Structures are given as C-alpha cells and as structure tokens.
Amino acid sequence: MAKHETPLLDQLETGPWPSFVTDLKRQAATKPECWDILGILELSYKDRITHWKHGGIVGVFGYGGGIVGRYADMPKQFPGVEHFHTIRVAQPSSKYYSTANLRQLMDLWEKHGSGMTNFHGSTGDIILLGTRTENLEPFFWDLTHDMGQDLGGSGSNLRTPANCIGHSRCEWSCYDTEEACYHLTQHYQDEIHRPAFPYKFKFKFSGCPNDCVAAIARSDVSVIGTWRDEIRIDQAAVKEYVAGNYPPNGGSHSGKDWGKFDIQKEVIDLCPTDCMWMEGGELKIDDTECTRCMHCINVMPRALRPGADQGASICVGAKAPILDGAQFSTLIVPFMKVEKENEFEELIEFIESIWDWWMEVGKNRERVGETMQRVGLPTFLKVMGIEPIPQHVKEPRSNPYVFWKEEEVEGGFERDVEEFRRKHAA
Amino acid sequence: MGYNPDKPMDGRISDLGPPHYEQFFPPVIKANKGKWLWHEITQPGVLMHKSETGDEVYSIRCGTARLVSIEYIREVCDIADEFCDGYLRFTTRNNVEFMVDSKEKVQPLLDNLASRGNKFPVGGTGAGVTNIVHTQGWVHCHTPATDASGVVKAVMDELFDYFTSMTLPAQVRIALACCLNMCGAVHASDIAILGVHRKPPMIDHTRITGVCELPLAIASCPLGAVKPAKATVDGKEIKTVQVNVDRCMFCGNCYTMCPAMPLADPEGDGIAILVGGKVSNRISHPKFSKLVIPFLPNTTPRWPETVAAVKKILEAYAADANKYERLGDWAERIGWEKFFEKCDIPFTDKSIDDYRLAYDTWRTTTQFKYTSHIK
Ligand code: HEM
Ligand code: HEM
Ligand code: HEM
Ligand code: HEM
Ligand code: SF4
Ligand code: SF4
Ligand code: SF4
Ligand code: SF4
C-alpha cells in the first residue's frame, strides 16, 4: 500500500526510459522506508526546494571520510528518512563485477540500509543511499569482515580513483589503467581514509587521449595514455576501408547515410596537423608532426593502431568552477612510462612531490589547480624540478610582465641612485 | 561475532581498498586482456571486440536510471547468471554492460532484455545520445537548485530514439548537475543542464553564531560579496555576516560553508543550459561548455521547457553539422552568432562573461557574420 500520495512523481512512471520512480515503488514492497524517500521527494516536487538539512558529520571509527551524513528537514512526516546517510563503497577497477559479489553486497544493504543505491557516483564509488547512524559501524564490520571490501573517500583527502576500461576490453589502451588505478588506490589507503590535505584530490586513469573516464576534466592528476613512436599501419586493411568493406569508425554512424567512405575527406582532411597523405594507394603519416589526437585511429580501428612505445601524458589541476572557475588539467609531463614492473615508481614520485608542496602552500579549501594559478606555472614547474619546455604552453605569454630573480640579472637589484645620478642628472 | 559498540576498535579491519578487479573478469576478458586488435559496433548497443587470439567478446550495453534499487541489481545479476557466466560491468556513464563470448549468444540475451519491459533499453553506442551523467538532486543533497533524477528521466524519454540509434554527426554527451559545484561532467559536455539560483542567500542571524565559522563563509565567496557585520539578536549584539547583493551571483558556495545562509527558492531556482564542451582530444582540444540559455523554470515533474530546449539544440546540430563534428566544433566553425540563430535561442547579456578573465571571450576582431541579430 502506498504510504504517501505521489501524483507528481507518478507522472515519471510513463515513457520509454527506465523509471526510478517505478523502481523505488517496487523496492518499497520489501523496504517500506522507500515510501518516505518518495514522499519527501514528492514534497520537493511540490515546493520546488530540497528537504535535506545542511551537512551532517557521521562516519566510522578510524576513518575521517567515506560517509556523507544527511537528515530530512521533516523527520516526523517522513521517519524512514530521518537519517539518510550515504555510504561510498570502493568499486573494483573498470567496474567489473561477479554476481556473487553484487548479491552479497545487496544482502548487506538490505539488512543495514534503505535498499536504494547509485551505480555509480561520478567519482566512481558504489553509492549506498540512505541509512541510520547506528547502522554505520555494523555495516562497515560486515563489509570488511564478510566481503573484504572497503569504503571510498570523501572530505579533504584523496578521493576514490577511477579508470577507463583499458587493456581489458580496448585495443587503444597505452598502459594498464586497471592495474595503475588498483595499485595506487592500495598504495594510498591512508590518504584516502584520513583527510590530511588542504582540500580534495582526485586521480583518474585513461588509456588514450579519447579519455573515456574524462580524466582531463575531472581529476587533479590526470594520467592519459599515449605513445612516442609511429602509428602502426596495416596497408591491406586501409585498402579494405577505401573499398568500403570495413565500416568507418567501427560502424558508429551506421544509422544515417553519410555516403561512401572517403578517406581523403573523412581522415586526411580532418587531421588537425595535416600530416597524412595517400601515396601509391598507401596511407602515409609524418609521425613527427602527429599530435596523437586519435581521430584517424578512431575512424579506421582495423587499419591503424597506436604506436608500440607506450606510456602516458600526465596533466595536473582539473576542477569544477568553485572557487576561481573551472579548469582542465595542464600538461606537465609529456611522456612517462607507467608500468607495473617498477610498481609505478615514477608516477608515485611525481604525485608525492605535488603533495609535499601543496600540503604546505595550499590554502584551506584550495584545489591544486588553484594553487598552481596563484603561484604560476613557472613556479610550479620549479618546485616539481621540471625543465620548462614549449609543450607546457598553448602559446607564449603576450604581456611583458616578466619576473626575473635577482640572481638572474647581472649586478643584482642593489643599486645606488647617487651613482646613477653621476651619469644622469635629475 | 559482530561489531561490539563497547569495544569499537576490537577486531576492526581497515585500509583494504577495493577488491582486486581480476577476480571479476569474465573468462574471455581474462584470457585476452591487452590482446585486443579492433572492435566494431554490430548494431546500436552491441559492440564486438576481436582479439589477436581470434577470440571475440560481444558487449550489450543497456541504459540505467543510475538511482537503482537492490531489487534492480538482483535482476541484473539474474540476467548475468543466465547469459554471462555470472559477470557484468558498469560504464563510466552508468550504463550496464552484459558480455558474451560468441555471436550466437547475443540474440537470446537481447530477447530476454526486451521481455523485461522498459527496464533494459539497449543502446548508448556510436553517434547517438548515451546516458546522462547526473547528480543527487532533491533525492539526497542540501545545495541543489533543481532535481537530477526527474529532469534526466524527462529528457531521456524525449531523446529515447537517439539512445537506440546512431544517426548523429558524432556522439552527444549530455550531463546534469543540480548546482554549480558541478559534481560530474557538466563543465565539459556537449549539452549541459545546470541547476542555478537567482536570489542571494538569506541570513539566519539567530543561528549563525552556533553553526558557522564566519571567516570560512567570508572566504567562500568568489566575488567577495560576504562581509563581516553585526546584528542584534534578543537584544544582544552578535557577530554575523552581510551579503552585498549587487556583487552576489547566487552560486551558493557560502551556504555550502555556512548552514545559516540558505538560498533555495521555488521561483528563483531553475536551470541554465550550457553547450559545446568535450573531453576527448579528437581533432580539437578539450573544451568547456558555454552558457547559452541563462534560465528555464523548475516545472515539475517533467520540466517541459528544459526538455524542449535540449531537443531543439540537438536537432539543429544534427541537421547542420559535418560528420565527426562534435557540437562545440560545429558551433565554433559556424560562429556562435550563427549557433544562436540556427538554434533559435534569444541572445541575452547573461551569456556575456563578466568574471575575471572575461575579456578573452569578447570579440576583438571585425570578423563576424551578419545574422538576424544585427538590425
Ligand atoms: C554539499 C554537499 C555535496 C554533496 C552531497 C556532493 C555529492 C557528490 C557525490 C555523491 C559525488 C559522487 C561521488 C563518488 O562517486 O564517490 C560527487 C562528486 C563530485 N563533487 Fe560533490 N557533493 C557535494 C559538494 C561538492 C562541492 C562543494 C564541490 C566543489 C566545490 C563538489 C564537486 C564535485 C565534483 C567535481 C564531483 C565529480 C568528480 C568526478 O567527476 O569524478 N561537490 N559529489
Ligand atoms: C593594489 C595592488 C595589489 C593588490 C591589492 C594585490 C593583492 C594581492 C593578493 C590579495 C594576492 C593573493 C595572495 C594569495 O592568494 O596568496 C596577491 C598575490 C600576488 N600578487 Fe598582488 N596585489 C597587488 C599588486 C601586485 C603587483 C603590482 C604585482 C606584481 C607586479 C603583484 C604580484 C603578485 C604576485 C606574484 C602574487 C602571488 C604571490 C603568491 O601567491 O605567492 N601584485 N596580490
Ligand atoms: C613612446 C612610446 C611609443 C611609441 C612612439 C610607439 C609607436 C608605435 C607606432 C608608430 C606603431 C605602429 C602603428 C602603425 O602600425 O601605424 C606602434 C604599434 C604598436 N605599439 Fe607602440 N609605441 C609606443 C609605446 C608602446 C607601448 C608602451 C606598447 C605596449 C605596452 C606599444 C604597443 C604597440 C603595439 C601592440 C603595436 C602594434 C599595433 C598593431 O598594429 O596591432 N607601444 N607603436
Ligand atoms: C615618464 C614617463 C613617460 C613619458 C615622459 C612619456 C612620454 C611620452 C610622449 C612624449 C609620447 C608622445 C606623445 C605624442 O605623440 O603626442 C608618448 C606616447 C606614448 N607613451 Fe609614453 N611616456 C612615459 C611613460 C609611458 C609608459 C609607462 C607607457 C606605457 C606603459 C607609455 C606608453 C605610451 C604610448 C602607448 C604612447 C602613444 C604611442 C602612440 O600611439 O602614438 N608611456 N609618451
Ligand atoms: S580512454 Fe582510450 S583506452 Fe580507455 S577506453 Fe577510451 S578509447 Fe579505450
Ligand atoms: S592521430 Fe590525429 S594528428 Fe595524428 S595522424 Fe591521426 S588524425 Fe593526424
Ligand atoms: S551538483 Fe551540487 S546539488 Fe548536485 S549533488 Fe553536487 S553538490 Fe549537491
Ligand atoms: S551565493 Fe555565492 S556569490 Fe553570493 S554571497 Fe554566497 S558565495 Fe558569494
């Protein structure tokens, strides 16, 4: 029996897209607190404002994050959501699951929580949506003891890292994103669970510049796969594309008639650096001019492959608008080997030199991207011990407001105006 | 043996991290990791990857509501047990993927999914519209200016045919955030739906002393609109803050820091539409999304104005853009003045940047196109 009337939400049960309202109602049959989720949401639809109180600090002993506390502002009317805390559970790399694992987690959540989830949060965690304070420790006990699984991150710390599907099901991945993500997550458990930073910090790992996990837009350290030798060309397969035997772009435009595949128009003329041409029926690439944008490879996956000398570009500083405006990550290391063999040593060293510096100079709630803006890229490179190179900029500066250090200028800054006056009377 | 509240640290296990991913690999993935040669989309929602060993894996991608129940996850598990040896995965845009190791196994799985009503729509591949990355909304967050799940459902219902087909010039990524913290991908999406406020915060002087660190609230404002002030509560003078209303652009960040500064409002709050962002490096560099519609009302439960605006932009783009051209590439090629004209969106001063580096976005050239805007 419906506990609350939901005339507005009921209208979201129609239409072809899966309805979260229908799903909530189904769950309410065994989890009556779901009626109160629907009830309070219906009230928000009527009032057109949120009905969650500000903030809420809850957690489990030993950790400083992982759980977002939340309380309804009308607990009497909706007792099922009086406490409605969200638990972030660490997800496996690439979000592969066995049904055994998922079923066990769902049983735990049926026992301790509301029965609702998010698969997944945008940072990557499994989000278990809604439970009471007194259930947190028992849930955590069962999660760690019965499932050997842990919480994710929240607060001013390292958040849960995430990765694109990488080697496990993509021919373009230039390093093992899953292993990098897993290894670094394990390596930095302390930084994830116990906030010690000026603000939050995120890692994301994409296998190539298509950036399927949006690392360049959504992580403070963005590790994006790339290569430094030649694109591997299978000329026989190029001919198949030209002959129209293979669908361009893996068939991703097959729903509309775009005409016969035209390699000149669809590949060569769209290359951003104009570094490709046809010669005697063969596709040629001047790889020294290629910026590895992925376009030609995306169009002809059966003929072109990333080079074999693979690694990653490391970019730093992406963030959402608050406070100083949105930022993408800035290229800092053009090419780095990212390998399990040396336990990601170089990447770890890089990350720790950022942290050593940022933990000291970063202001309260200042993302590393903002700290970089405040001190300037030249200073950031200096503290990282990195030589400035043209690849660090889109273009050189146009204003002439250049800082020089005293030691860089002959004779230094100490001068005597009397001496100046001897040559240049006032 | 279980958790003992009297001895909370007894038997505690911590710092385990996530389970190792490899134990969840379907056998065909485990055997071919790192050996994939190429892939093809055999029909909307179905991908085939070919390995150098000759193995194939077919992945069937289905849309989800992201906000899902344990009963739903159990149903996903039932399907994976019956067809996929008990394995499955989720994508970075919250679709679910079922994988099988031969072509013959695809159709029975598709038939089964189709038999489950509209719970498992197959699609989200290639040049179409895939799932909308979205946030908490009124289901769980305290700072939203709009809902997430409801708006997403309304938009996806309208664009459903684009989810199950591949007829666009390139893939179109839609994202939603219910406030400008932009949890997710709103700042770098082809079409972005963003919850916005239009009224400055109210100040609850009776509570502020107990619940806020005033310097944090003052430092939280991007425009320095929050200033220290004094107020009289119950005849006593207290320290509080005041907001310079002329400087406030309603971001809500002071409320994030200080519970005594709420700003939600049924008439003031609504949705802005941004377009033209992308994260991939394909042909052009990653781009931020740009604000083209400053405000649409929160018309619950189906947000018809927002749905119509998104659809209109999508269709103008689909009709006009070149193959492989993302929405932002198209808008930049034709010029933003043409974008506004072709999408039939009124241009307002609200789309003109006036924050810090704004100057870079003004037109410092005589190159422009004559459109209906020039009278
Ligand atoms: C008011 C309370 C807030 C709530 C309830 C909230 C909730 C969330 C949730 C549930 C996620 C997904 C987490 C995951 O997958 O583990 C998330 C991600 C995110 N949050 Fe928040 N958030 C809040 C405040 C903020 C603030 C203040 C900012 C920025 C100033 C912010 C920026 C982000 C961003 C950028 C992401 C996405 C990162 C990514 O794409 O990986 N959030 N938030
Ligand atoms: C009326 C004039 C000025 C005012 C009110 C002013 C104010 C400020 C403020 C508030 C900061 C922020 C400090 C921080 O975020 O850590 C700052 C930083 C800075 N200012 Fe100024 N400033 C002025 C003039 C200048 C001038 C003329 C220059 C150089 C020619 C300059 C160079 C800098 C630099 C390099 C920083 C960064 C320091 C750092 O973060 O290490 N400022 N200034
Ligand atoms: C006594 C001082 C200066 C004199 C006599 C002077 C003279 C000139 C002259 C004759 C031109 C060429 C104009 C033309 O193309 O017909 C010019 C161009 C220019 N000047 Fe100066 N200039 C002075 C100072 C400056 C300063 C201080 C700046 C910058 C801070 C500056 C920036 C420029 C620029 C950017 C141009 C090129 C404009 C363009 O063609 O786009 N000038 N200047
Ligand atoms: C003691 C300091 C300065 C003196 C005595 C001085 C003197 C002059 C004189 C006599 C002119 C020519 C005016 C004319 O053509 O009628 C001039 C032009 C100009 N000055 Fe200065 N100037 C000084 C400082 C500066 C500074 C600091 C700047 C810029 C940062 C500057 C930028 C210019 C520019 C842009 C022009 C105009 C060039 C043009 O468009 O014809 N001046 N200055
Ligand atoms: S980012 Fe590149 S390697 Fe990773 S899944 Fe996407 S296309 Fe494949
Ligand atoms: S990857 Fe991009 S830049 Fe390089 S050859 Fe291909 S299209 Fe040109
Ligand atoms: S976008 Fe804003 S309102 Fe929405 S979940 Fe994130 S912090 Fe909350
Ligand atoms: S809402 Fe934003 S702009 Fe307005 S006072 Fe608060 S922090 Fe400042």
Short mmCIF file of C-alpha atoms in Angstrom, two decimals, chain A residues 23-376:
data_model
loop_
_atom_site.label_atom_id
_atom_site.label_comp_id
_atom_site.label_asym_id
_atom_site.label_seq_id
_atom_site.Cartn_x
_atom_site.Cartn_y
_atom_site.Cartn_z
CA ASP A 23 11.91 1.07 -9.25
CA LEU A 24 11.55 2.85 -5.88
CA LYS A 25 7.95 1.68 -5.62
CA ARG A 26 8.97 -1.90 -6.35
CA GLN A 27 11.59 -1.71 -3.60
CA ALA A 28 9.06 -0.19 -1.19
CA ALA A 29 7.22 -3.53 -1.18
CA THR A 30 10.00 -5.01 0.97
CA LYS A 31 11.61 -1.81 2.25
CA PRO A 32 8.84 0.48 3.49
CA GLU A 33 11.32 3.33 4.13
CA CYS A 34 11.39 3.75 0.35
CA TRP A 35 7.90 5.22 0.66
CA ASP A 36 9.37 8.02 2.71
CA ILE A 37 12.02 8.65 0.03
CA LEU A 38 9.17 9.00 -2.47
CA GLY A 39 7.16 11.07 -0.01
CA ILE A 40 9.87 13.63 0.71
CA LEU A 41 10.82 13.82 -2.98
CA GLU A 42 7.17 14.43 -3.89
CA LEU A 43 7.16 17.26 -1.36
CA SER A 44 10.27 18.72 -3.06
CA TYR A 45 8.48 18.49 -6.40
CA LYS A 46 5.59 20.40 -4.87
CA ASP A 47 7.68 23.01 -3.01
CA ARG A 48 10.45 23.06 -5.62
CA ILE A 49 13.20 23.14 -2.99
CA THR A 50 15.30 20.47 -1.30
CA HIS A 51 14.15 18.97 2.02
CA TRP A 52 17.54 17.83 3.28
CA LYS A 53 19.11 19.67 6.19
CA HIS A 54 22.52 21.20 5.77
CA GLY A 55 25.52 18.91 6.07
CA GLY A 56 25.87 16.17 8.64
CA ILE A 57 29.03 14.70 10.09
CA VAL A 58 28.97 10.95 10.62
CA GLY A 59 31.44 8.17 9.95
CA VAL A 60 33.17 5.08 11.27
CA PHE A 61 35.98 4.96 13.83
CA GLY A 62 39.44 5.14 12.34
CA TYR A 63 38.34 6.93 9.17
CA GLY A 64 37.77 10.61 8.51
CA GLY A 65 35.56 10.13 5.48
CA GLY A 66 33.62 7.73 3.30
CA ILE A 67 30.14 8.60 4.53
CA VAL A 68 28.03 11.65 3.69
CA GLY A 69 25.65 12.41 6.56
CA ARG A 70 22.18 13.64 5.75
CA TYR A 71 18.99 14.38 7.76
CA ALA A 72 15.48 15.15 6.49
CA ASP A 73 14.06 18.53 7.48
CA MET A 74 10.63 16.93 8.18
CA PRO A 75 11.52 13.83 10.21
CA LYS A 76 8.07 13.50 11.81
CA GLN A 77 6.32 13.27 8.48
CA PHE A 78 8.99 11.06 6.90
CA PRO A 79 10.53 8.99 9.72
CA GLY A 80 12.00 6.48 7.26
CA VAL A 81 14.46 9.11 6.06
CA GLU A 82 15.04 10.97 9.33
CA HIS A 83 18.64 9.78 8.99
CA PHE A 84 19.57 9.23 5.35
CA HIS A 85 23.34 8.87 5.22
CA THR A 86 25.14 7.85 2.05
CA ILE A 87 27.93 5.28 2.18
CA ARG A 88 30.63 5.28 -0.51
CA VAL A 89 31.96 1.78 -1.17
CA ALA A 90 35.23 1.32 -3.09
CA GLN A 91 34.48 -0.08 -6.53
CA PRO A 92 36.71 -2.51 -8.44
CA SER A 93 38.74 -1.11 -11.37
CA SER A 94 36.60 -0.71 -14.55
CA LYS A 95 33.50 -1.70 -12.53
CA TYR A 96 33.52 -5.37 -13.47
CA TYR A 97 31.51 -7.47 -11.01
CA SER A 98 30.63 -11.04 -10.31
CA THR A 99 27.01 -11.60 -9.43
CA ALA A 100 28.18 -13.36 -6.26
CA ASN A 101 29.88 -10.16 -5.11
CA LEU A 102 26.95 -7.92 -6.02
CA ARG A 103 24.37 -10.20 -4.43
CA GLN A 104 26.34 -10.30 -1.20
CA LEU A 105 26.59 -6.51 -1.14
CA MET A 106 22.87 -6.18 -1.87
CA ASP A 107 22.07 -8.55 1.00
CA LEU A 108 24.16 -6.42 3.33
CA TRP A 109 22.41 -3.28 2.16
CA GLU A 110 19.01 -4.90 2.59
CA LYS A 111 19.99 -5.66 6.18
CA HIS A 112 21.54 -2.30 7.06
CA GLY A 113 20.15 0.29 4.65
CA SER A 114 17.30 1.73 2.63
CA GLY A 115 17.56 -0.60 -0.35
CA MET A 116 18.47 2.21 -2.75
CA THR A 117 21.82 2.78 -4.46
CA ASN A 118 23.64 4.74 -7.15
CA PHE A 119 25.55 2.60 -9.65
CA HIS A 120 27.80 4.64 -9.54
CA GLY A 121 28.80 8.03 -8.14
CA SER A 122 30.55 10.27 -10.67
CA THR A 123 33.89 9.79 -8.92
CA GLY A 124 33.39 6.05 -9.24
CA ASP A 125 32.21 4.71 -5.88
CA ILE A 126 29.28 2.39 -5.38
CA ILE A 127 26.87 4.70 -3.57
CA LEU A 128 24.62 3.12 -0.95
CA LEU A 129 21.92 5.68 -0.47
CA GLY A 130 20.36 6.12 2.92
CA THR A 131 20.85 4.55 6.34
CA ARG A 132 20.74 5.46 10.04
CA THR A 133 23.79 6.42 12.12
CA GLU A 134 23.54 3.32 14.32
CA ASN A 135 23.79 1.06 11.24
CA LEU A 136 27.08 2.50 10.00
CA GLU A 137 29.50 0.52 12.19
CA PRO A 138 27.64 -2.80 11.85
CA PHE A 139 27.54 -2.33 8.07
CA PHE A 140 31.23 -1.49 7.96
CA TRP A 141 32.00 -4.54 10.10
CA ASP A 142 30.15 -6.83 7.71
CA LEU A 143 31.62 -5.14 4.63
CA THR A 144 35.19 -5.62 5.81
CA HIS A 145 34.81 -8.96 7.56
CA ASP A 146 32.39 -10.77 5.26
CA MET A 147 33.27 -9.21 1.92
CA GLY A 148 36.85 -7.99 2.35
CA GLN A 149 35.75 -4.69 0.85
CA ASP A 150 36.31 -1.10 1.98
CA LEU A 151 34.81 2.39 1.92
CA GLY A 152 35.67 5.04 -0.65
CA GLY A 153 36.83 8.58 0.02
CA SER A 154 35.13 11.84 0.93
CA GLY A 155 36.37 15.06 2.51
CA SER A 156 39.71 16.84 2.13
CA ASN A 157 41.68 13.81 1.07
CA LEU A 158 42.46 11.56 -1.85
CA ARG A 159 39.13 10.56 -3.33
CA THR A 160 38.39 7.20 -4.87
CA PRO A 161 40.48 6.84 -8.06
CA ALA A 162 38.82 5.59 -11.26
CA ASN A 163 39.91 4.40 -14.69
CA CYS A 164 38.69 3.67 -18.21
CA ILE A 165 38.26 0.05 -19.25
CA GLY A 166 41.79 -0.03 -20.67
CA HIS A 167 43.55 -3.24 -21.73
CA SER A 168 40.72 -5.41 -20.52
CA ARG A 169 38.48 -4.52 -23.47
CA CYS A 170 40.01 -1.75 -25.57
CA GLU A 171 42.62 -2.07 -28.30
CA TRP A 172 43.83 1.52 -27.82
CA SER A 173 44.94 1.48 -24.21
CA CYS A 174 48.59 2.52 -23.90
CA TYR A 175 49.07 1.24 -20.36
CA ASP A 176 47.23 -0.94 -17.86
CA THR A 177 44.77 1.58 -16.44
CA GLU A 178 43.14 -1.02 -14.20
CA GLU A 179 46.36 -2.06 -12.55
CA ALA A 180 47.55 1.55 -12.20
CA CYS A 181 44.26 2.52 -10.58
CA TYR A 182 44.22 -0.52 -8.28
CA HIS A 183 47.87 -0.22 -7.31
CA LEU A 184 47.70 3.47 -6.47
CA THR A 185 44.43 3.05 -4.59
CA GLN A 186 46.03 0.40 -2.39
CA HIS A 187 49.25 2.34 -2.06
CA TYR A 188 47.39 5.42 -0.78
CA GLN A 189 44.78 3.86 1.52
CA ASP A 190 45.85 6.14 4.37
CA GLU A 191 45.48 9.28 2.24
CA ILE A 192 42.02 8.09 1.13
CA HIS A 193 40.62 7.32 4.57
CA ARG A 194 42.17 10.05 6.72
CA PRO A 195 41.84 13.62 5.42
CA ALA A 196 45.24 15.33 5.57
CA PHE A 197 45.07 17.67 2.58
CA PRO A 198 44.10 21.34 2.13
CA TYR A 199 41.18 20.09 0.01
CA LYS A 200 40.04 17.10 -2.04
CA PHE A 201 42.38 15.45 -4.57
CA LYS A 202 41.45 13.05 -7.35
CA PHE A 203 43.27 10.67 -9.71
CA LYS A 204 41.84 9.36 -12.95
CA PHE A 205 43.40 7.00 -15.48
CA SER A 206 42.52 6.95 -19.18
CA GLY A 207 44.27 4.60 -21.59
CA CYS A 208 44.40 7.04 -24.52
CA PRO A 209 43.53 10.63 -25.49
CA ASN A 210 39.88 9.68 -26.12
CA ASP A 211 39.79 9.94 -22.33
CA CYS A 212 36.74 7.80 -21.58
CA VAL A 213 36.91 8.49 -17.85
CA ALA A 214 37.20 12.26 -18.53
CA ALA A 215 40.44 12.48 -16.56
CA ILE A 216 41.45 15.82 -18.04
CA ALA A 217 38.23 17.44 -16.78
CA ARG A 218 37.63 15.63 -13.51
CA SER A 219 40.89 14.85 -11.73
CA ASP A 220 43.72 16.74 -10.08
CA VAL A 221 46.19 14.26 -11.54
CA SER A 222 45.11 13.02 -14.96
CA VAL A 223 47.08 10.09 -16.38
CA ILE A 224 46.30 9.80 -20.09
CA GLY A 225 47.85 7.08 -22.22
CA THR A 226 49.87 7.91 -25.35
CA TRP A 227 52.81 6.69 -27.44
CA ARG A 228 56.04 8.16 -28.84
CA ASP A 229 56.84 6.11 -31.94
CA GLU A 230 54.87 5.59 -35.15
CA ILE A 231 51.19 4.81 -35.60
CA ARG A 232 51.07 1.17 -36.76
CA ILE A 233 49.50 0.97 -40.21
CA ASP A 234 48.10 -2.14 -41.84
CA GLN A 235 48.01 -1.07 -45.50
CA ALA A 236 45.89 -4.06 -46.55
CA ALA A 237 43.22 -3.03 -44.07
CA VAL A 238 43.45 0.59 -45.31
CA LYS A 239 42.53 -0.74 -48.77
CA GLU A 240 39.54 -2.58 -47.29
CA TYR A 241 38.30 0.69 -45.80
CA VAL A 242 38.83 2.53 -49.07
CA ALA A 243 36.97 -0.25 -50.90
CA GLY A 244 34.08 0.11 -48.48
CA ASN A 245 34.45 -3.36 -46.95
CA TYR A 246 35.03 -2.19 -43.39
CA PRO A 247 32.65 0.33 -41.78
CA PRO A 248 34.33 3.63 -40.80
CA ASN A 249 34.56 4.37 -37.10
CA GLY A 250 33.55 0.81 -36.22
CA GLY A 251 30.10 1.41 -37.66
CA SER A 252 29.22 4.14 -35.20
CA HIS A 253 27.47 6.26 -37.85
CA SER A 254 25.52 3.43 -39.47
CA GLY A 255 22.13 4.92 -38.57
CA LYS A 256 22.38 7.56 -41.27
CA ASP A 257 23.53 7.56 -44.88
CA TRP A 258 26.72 9.64 -44.92
CA GLY A 259 27.68 8.42 -48.40
CA LYS A 260 30.57 6.14 -49.34
CA PHE A 261 33.63 6.28 -47.09
CA ASP A 262 36.05 8.90 -48.40
CA ILE A 263 39.47 8.59 -46.78
CA GLN A 264 40.55 11.99 -48.09
CA LYS A 265 37.54 13.81 -46.69
CA GLU A 266 36.97 11.84 -43.51
CA VAL A 267 40.54 11.25 -42.37
CA ILE A 268 43.25 13.13 -44.24
CA ASP A 269 41.45 16.48 -44.41
CA LEU A 270 40.35 16.29 -40.78
CA CYS A 271 43.77 15.54 -39.31
CA PRO A 272 44.46 18.61 -37.12
CA THR A 273 48.10 18.78 -38.16
CA ASP A 274 47.70 17.90 -41.82
CA CYS A 275 50.35 15.21 -41.51
CA MET A 276 48.69 12.42 -43.55
CA TRP A 277 48.52 11.74 -47.27
CA MET A 278 47.90 8.93 -49.78
CA GLU A 279 50.77 7.81 -51.98
CA GLY A 280 50.51 4.94 -54.47
CA GLY A 281 47.40 3.62 -52.76
CA GLU A 282 49.12 3.64 -49.36
CA LEU A 283 48.35 5.82 -46.37
CA LYS A 284 51.37 7.80 -45.15
CA ILE A 285 51.76 9.58 -41.84
CA ASP A 286 54.52 12.00 -40.89
CA ASP A 287 54.56 10.90 -37.27
CA THR A 288 56.89 13.71 -36.21
CA GLU A 289 54.02 16.12 -36.89
CA CYS A 290 51.27 13.93 -35.36
CA THR A 291 49.78 15.14 -32.07
CA ARG A 292 48.17 11.74 -31.36
CA CYS A 293 44.65 13.12 -31.33
CA MET A 294 43.24 9.62 -32.11
CA HIS A 295 40.98 10.72 -34.96
CA CYS A 296 42.44 8.56 -37.73
CA ILE A 297 42.69 5.57 -35.40
CA ASN A 298 39.09 6.06 -34.28
CA VAL A 299 37.91 6.12 -37.90
CA MET A 300 39.90 3.07 -39.00
CA PRO A 301 40.33 0.81 -35.96
CA ARG A 302 41.16 -2.23 -38.12
CA ALA A 303 43.92 -0.45 -40.06
CA LEU A 304 45.59 1.88 -37.56
CA ARG A 305 46.87 1.27 -34.05
CA PRO A 306 48.70 3.43 -31.52
CA GLY A 307 52.48 3.05 -31.62
CA ALA A 308 54.22 0.32 -29.66
CA ASP A 309 56.39 2.53 -27.43
CA GLN A 310 53.65 3.39 -24.98
CA GLY A 311 53.26 5.40 -21.81
CA ALA A 312 51.18 8.31 -20.58
CA SER A 313 50.98 12.08 -20.50
CA ILE A 314 50.49 13.48 -17.01
CA CYS A 315 48.30 16.56 -16.63
CA VAL A 316 47.54 18.35 -13.37
CA GLY A 317 44.90 20.60 -11.87
CA ALA A 318 41.39 20.00 -13.26
CA LYS A 319 38.47 21.17 -11.13
CA ALA A 320 34.84 22.35 -11.20
CA PRO A 321 34.12 26.14 -11.07
CA ILE A 322 34.21 26.82 -7.32
CA LEU A 323 36.12 28.98 -6.44
CA ASP A 324 38.12 30.52 -9.26
CA GLY A 325 36.43 29.00 -12.31
CA ALA A 326 36.55 25.58 -13.96
CA GLN A 327 39.92 24.23 -15.07
CA PHE A 328 41.11 21.42 -17.27
CA SER A 329 44.34 19.72 -16.28
CA THR A 330 47.53 21.27 -17.64
CA LEU A 331 50.16 19.16 -19.40
CA ILE A 332 53.15 18.75 -17.07
CA VAL A 333 54.93 15.54 -18.14
CA PRO A 334 54.52 14.85 -21.87
CA PHE A 335 55.58 11.21 -21.65
CA MET A 336 56.10 8.88 -18.73
CA LYS A 337 56.36 5.11 -18.66
CA VAL A 338 53.51 3.81 -16.49
CA GLU A 339 54.36 0.24 -15.68
CA LYS A 340 53.62 -2.37 -13.11
CA GLU A 341 57.17 -3.69 -13.45
CA ASN A 342 58.59 -0.79 -11.46
CA GLU A 343 55.40 -0.52 -9.34
CA PHE A 344 54.54 2.82 -10.94
CA GLU A 345 57.55 4.30 -9.20
CA GLU A 346 57.90 7.34 -11.43
CA LEU A 347 54.22 8.26 -11.17
CA ILE A 348 54.24 7.83 -7.41
CA GLU A 349 57.30 10.02 -7.09
CA PHE A 350 55.59 12.67 -9.22
CA ILE A 351 52.40 12.60 -7.14
CA GLU A 352 54.30 12.83 -3.89
CA SER A 353 56.29 15.84 -4.95
CA ILE A 354 52.99 17.59 -5.72
CA TRP A 355 51.62 16.63 -2.31
CA ASP A 356 54.77 17.63 -0.40
CA TRP A 357 54.50 21.08 -1.87
CA TRP A 358 50.70 21.53 -1.95
CA MET A 359 50.15 20.30 1.61
CA GLU A 360 52.45 23.10 2.74
CA VAL A 361 51.47 26.03 0.48
CA GLY A 362 47.88 25.09 -0.44
CA LYS A 363 45.39 27.27 1.41
CA ASN A 364 42.35 25.95 3.21
CA ARG A 365 39.95 24.54 0.52
CA GLU A 366 42.24 25.44 -2.36
CA ARG A 367 42.38 22.82 -5.12
CA VAL A 368 45.85 22.17 -6.51
CA GLY A 369 44.77 23.73 -9.82
CA GLU A 370 44.06 26.98 -7.98
CA THR A 371 47.36 26.84 -6.12
CA MET A 372 49.09 26.44 -9.49
CA GLN A 373 47.26 29.52 -10.80
CA ARG A 374 48.15 31.51 -7.72
CA VAL A 375 51.88 30.82 -7.83
CA GLY A 376 52.09 30.49 -11.60
#
